[in-house]
Amino acid sequence: MTAQLSSSYTLTVGEVAADSGVATSAVRFYERHGIVRAERTTSDQRRFSTDAACRIRVAKVAQRVGLTVREIAEVFAALPDDPGPEDWGGVAETLIREAEERTAALRSYLSDMRSGGRLCEL
């Protein structure tokens, strides 16, 4: 007999890993850090929501931009349990804003390094 799981919590760790292009250990890592959530069956097996792979793929993009897993979890904390397109649009806006701010900061650092000053004094 299995526990009464939410209808959206049906995917195994292997299915989420395959759908998101990461190892099963990475799925567990993202779960520990609040990027994805799982419910447990009575036999203690994890079942992930149907948006888990999407969350991981988005998290990977956000990490490439430079966000930490903690920062990504904070962005995702505002998502409802069953996010719709408008919810994901809000996440995209947040990530774009972060990417633009980080890009501007990097350009400023490059400018400082090109200024001819001593690096240790910048």
PDB file of C-alpha atoms in Angstrom:
ATOM      1  CA  MET A   1       0.000   0.000   0.000  1.00  0.00           C
ATOM      2  CA  THR A   2       1.325   3.471  -0.862  1.00  0.00           C
ATOM      3  CA  ALA A   3       0.824   6.728   0.937  1.00  0.00           C
ATOM      4  CA  GLN A   4      -1.789   9.115  -0.367  1.00  0.00           C
ATOM      5  CA  LEU A   5       0.335  11.378  -2.544  1.00  0.00           C
ATOM      6  CA  SER A   6      -0.711  14.564  -4.252  1.00  0.00           C
ATOM      7  CA  SER A   7      -1.702  13.846  -7.820  1.00  0.00           C
ATOM      8  CA  SER A   8       1.184  15.959  -9.137  1.00  0.00           C
ATOM      9  CA  TYR A   9       3.793  13.975  -7.163  1.00  0.00           C
ATOM     10  CA  THR A  10       4.270  10.989  -9.426  1.00  0.00           C
ATOM     11  CA  LEU A  11       7.835  11.079 -10.777  1.00  0.00           C
ATOM     12  CA  THR A  12      10.683   8.970  -9.445  1.00  0.00           C
ATOM     13  CA  VAL A  13      14.145  10.388  -8.856  1.00  0.00           C
ATOM     14  CA  GLY A  14      15.340   8.543 -11.983  1.00  0.00           C
ATOM     15  CA  GLU A  15      12.611  10.049 -14.130  1.00  0.00           C
ATOM     16  CA  VAL A  16      13.373  13.566 -12.898  1.00  0.00           C
ATOM     17  CA  ALA A  17      17.084  12.997 -13.492  1.00  0.00           C
ATOM     18  CA  ALA A  18      16.494  11.782 -17.044  1.00  0.00           C
ATOM     19  CA  ASP A  19      14.062  14.612 -17.846  1.00  0.00           C
ATOM     20  CA  SER A  20      16.374  17.299 -16.468  1.00  0.00           C
ATOM     21  CA  GLY A  21      19.672  15.920 -17.771  1.00  0.00           C
ATOM     22  CA  VAL A  22      21.349  15.487 -14.386  1.00  0.00           C
ATOM     23  CA  ALA A  23      22.424  12.555 -12.241  1.00  0.00           C
ATOM     24  CA  THR A  24      20.121  11.215  -9.546  1.00  0.00           C
ATOM     25  CA  SER A  25      22.553  12.560  -6.953  1.00  0.00           C
ATOM     26  CA  ALA A  26      22.000  16.048  -8.398  1.00  0.00           C
ATOM     27  CA  VAL A  27      18.225  15.650  -8.012  1.00  0.00           C
ATOM     28  CA  ARG A  28      18.791  14.812  -4.345  1.00  0.00           C
ATOM     29  CA  PHE A  29      21.134  17.817  -4.032  1.00  0.00           C
ATOM     30  CA  TYR A  30      18.481  20.140  -5.446  1.00  0.00           C
ATOM     31  CA  GLU A  31      15.906  18.594  -3.133  1.00  0.00           C
ATOM     32  CA  ARG A  32      18.107  19.210  -0.076  1.00  0.00           C
ATOM     33  CA  HIS A  33      18.416  22.855  -1.092  1.00  0.00           C
ATOM     34  CA  GLY A  34      14.716  23.438  -1.740  1.00  0.00           C
ATOM     35  CA  ILE A  35      14.805  23.687  -5.524  1.00  0.00           C
ATOM     36  CA  VAL A  36      12.511  20.668  -5.891  1.00  0.00           C
ATOM     37  CA  ARG A  37      10.236  18.955  -3.416  1.00  0.00           C
ATOM     38  CA  ALA A  38       9.300  15.349  -3.010  1.00  0.00           C
ATOM     39  CA  GLU A  39       6.688  13.446  -1.100  1.00  0.00           C
ATOM     40  CA  ARG A  40       7.383  10.007   0.297  1.00  0.00           C
ATOM     41  CA  THR A  41       5.415   6.849  -0.204  1.00  0.00           C
ATOM     42  CA  THR A  42       4.757   4.514   2.722  1.00  0.00           C
ATOM     43  CA  SER A  43       7.754   2.499   1.502  1.00  0.00           C
ATOM     44  CA  ASP A  44       9.829   5.719   1.813  1.00  0.00           C
ATOM     45  CA  GLN A  45      10.340   6.233  -1.911  1.00  0.00           C
ATOM     46  CA  ARG A  46      10.541   9.800  -3.188  1.00  0.00           C
ATOM     47  CA  ARG A  47       7.958  11.014  -5.645  1.00  0.00           C
ATOM     48  CA  PHE A  48       8.570  14.382  -7.268  1.00  0.00           C
ATOM     49  CA  SER A  49       6.129  16.858  -8.713  1.00  0.00           C
ATOM     50  CA  THR A  50       5.631  17.044 -12.443  1.00  0.00           C
ATOM     51  CA  ASP A  51       7.484  20.383 -12.612  1.00  0.00           C
ATOM     52  CA  ALA A  52      10.635  19.082 -10.868  1.00  0.00           C
ATOM     53  CA  ALA A  53      12.642  18.630 -14.069  1.00  0.00           C
ATOM     54  CA  CYS A  54      11.686  22.120 -15.231  1.00  0.00           C
ATOM     55  CA  ARG A  55      12.787  23.572 -11.887  1.00  0.00           C
ATOM     56  CA  ILE A  56      16.164  21.839 -12.199  1.00  0.00           C
ATOM     57  CA  ARG A  57      16.692  22.991 -15.791  1.00  0.00           C
ATOM     58  CA  VAL A  58      15.865  26.579 -14.791  1.00  0.00           C
ATOM     59  CA  ALA A  59      18.169  26.272 -11.758  1.00  0.00           C
ATOM     60  CA  LYS A  60      21.017  25.133 -14.003  1.00  0.00           C
ATOM     61  CA  VAL A  61      20.559  28.227 -16.208  1.00  0.00           C
ATOM     62  CA  ALA A  62      20.446  30.446 -13.126  1.00  0.00           C
ATOM     63  CA  GLN A  63      23.653  28.863 -11.831  1.00  0.00           C
ATOM     64  CA  ARG A  64      25.379  29.598 -15.143  1.00  0.00           C
ATOM     65  CA  VAL A  65      24.382  33.240 -14.664  1.00  0.00           C
ATOM     66  CA  GLY A  66      26.072  33.117 -11.274  1.00  0.00           C
ATOM     67  CA  LEU A  67      23.240  32.660  -8.803  1.00  0.00           C
ATOM     68  CA  THR A  68      23.884  30.388  -5.870  1.00  0.00           C
ATOM     69  CA  VAL A  69      21.594  27.490  -5.066  1.00  0.00           C
ATOM     70  CA  ARG A  70      20.380  29.426  -2.029  1.00  0.00           C
ATOM     71  CA  GLU A  71      19.475  32.433  -4.198  1.00  0.00           C
ATOM     72  CA  ILE A  72      17.665  30.181  -6.660  1.00  0.00           C
ATOM     73  CA  ALA A  73      15.718  28.521  -3.844  1.00  0.00           C
ATOM     74  CA  GLU A  74      14.631  31.989  -2.670  1.00  0.00           C
ATOM     75  CA  VAL A  75      13.348  32.815  -6.162  1.00  0.00           C
ATOM     76  CA  PHE A  76      11.494  29.496  -6.345  1.00  0.00           C
ATOM     77  CA  ALA A  77      10.027  29.919  -2.841  1.00  0.00           C
ATOM     78  CA  ALA A  78       7.524  32.379  -4.278  1.00  0.00           C
ATOM     79  CA  LEU A  79       6.230  29.837  -6.802  1.00  0.00           C
ATOM     80  CA  PRO A  80       2.912  28.147  -6.046  1.00  0.00           C
ATOM     81  CA  ASP A  81       2.730  24.356  -5.910  1.00  0.00           C
ATOM     82  CA  ASP A  82       1.492  24.168  -9.496  1.00  0.00           C
ATOM     83  CA  PRO A  83       3.115  27.142 -11.251  1.00  0.00           C
ATOM     84  CA  GLY A  84       1.559  28.445 -14.422  1.00  0.00           C
ATOM     85  CA  PRO A  85       3.087  30.361 -17.308  1.00  0.00           C
ATOM     86  CA  GLU A  86       2.662  33.716 -15.540  1.00  0.00           C
ATOM     87  CA  ASP A  87       4.488  32.347 -12.479  1.00  0.00           C
ATOM     88  CA  TRP A  88       7.385  31.127 -14.627  1.00  0.00           C
ATOM     89  CA  GLY A  89       7.323  34.516 -16.388  1.00  0.00           C
ATOM     90  CA  GLY A  90       7.952  36.168 -13.021  1.00  0.00           C
ATOM     91  CA  VAL A  91      10.877  33.823 -12.407  1.00  0.00           C
ATOM     92  CA  ALA A  92      12.265  34.670 -15.850  1.00  0.00           C
ATOM     93  CA  GLU A  93      12.000  38.407 -15.121  1.00  0.00           C
ATOM     94  CA  THR A  94      13.854  37.951 -11.831  1.00  0.00           C
ATOM     95  CA  LEU A  95      16.612  35.875 -13.442  1.00  0.00           C
ATOM     96  CA  ILE A  96      16.975  38.318 -16.343  1.00  0.00           C
ATOM     97  CA  ARG A  97      17.264  41.241 -13.926  1.00  0.00           C
ATOM     98  CA  GLU A  98      19.902  39.359 -11.917  1.00  0.00           C
ATOM     99  CA  ALA A  99      21.828  38.442 -15.078  1.00  0.00           C
ATOM    100  CA  GLU A 100      21.791  42.052 -16.263  1.00  0.00           C
ATOM    101  CA  GLU A 101      22.980  43.358 -12.887  1.00  0.00           C
ATOM    102  CA  ARG A 102      25.766  40.796 -12.742  1.00  0.00           C
ATOM    103  CA  THR A 103      26.784  41.537 -16.324  1.00  0.00           C
ATOM    104  CA  ALA A 104      26.968  45.267 -15.541  1.00  0.00           C
ATOM    105  CA  ALA A 105      29.112  44.549 -12.482  1.00  0.00           C
ATOM    106  CA  LEU A 106      31.465  42.357 -14.533  1.00  0.00           C
ATOM    107  CA  ARG A 107      31.811  45.077 -17.175  1.00  0.00           C
ATOM    108  CA  SER A 108      32.692  47.539 -14.426  1.00  0.00           C
ATOM    109  CA  TYR A 109      35.337  45.156 -13.068  1.00  0.00           C
ATOM    110  CA  LEU A 110      36.798  44.739 -16.562  1.00  0.00           C
ATOM    111  CA  SER A 111      36.929  48.479 -16.991  1.00  0.00           C
ATOM    112  CA  ASP A 112      38.732  48.827 -13.667  1.00  0.00           C
ATOM    113  CA  MET A 113      41.268  46.163 -14.673  1.00  0.00           C
ATOM    114  CA  ARG A 114      41.889  47.899 -18.009  1.00  0.00           C
ATOM    115  CA  SER A 115      42.415  51.280 -16.344  1.00  0.00           C
ATOM    116  CA  GLY A 116      46.138  50.704 -15.953  1.00  0.00           C
ATOM    117  CA  GLY A 117      46.017  50.867 -12.185  1.00  0.00           C
ATOM    118  CA  ARG A 118      47.623  48.294  -9.972  1.00  0.00           C
ATOM    119  CA  LEU A 119      45.276  45.335  -9.577  1.00  0.00           C
ATOM    120  CA  CYS A 120      45.797  45.153  -5.838  1.00  0.00           C
ATOM    121  CA  GLU A 121      44.594  48.760  -5.524  1.00  0.00           C
ATOM    122  CA  LEU A 122      41.357  48.370  -7.475  1.00  0.00           C
TER     123      LEU A 122
END
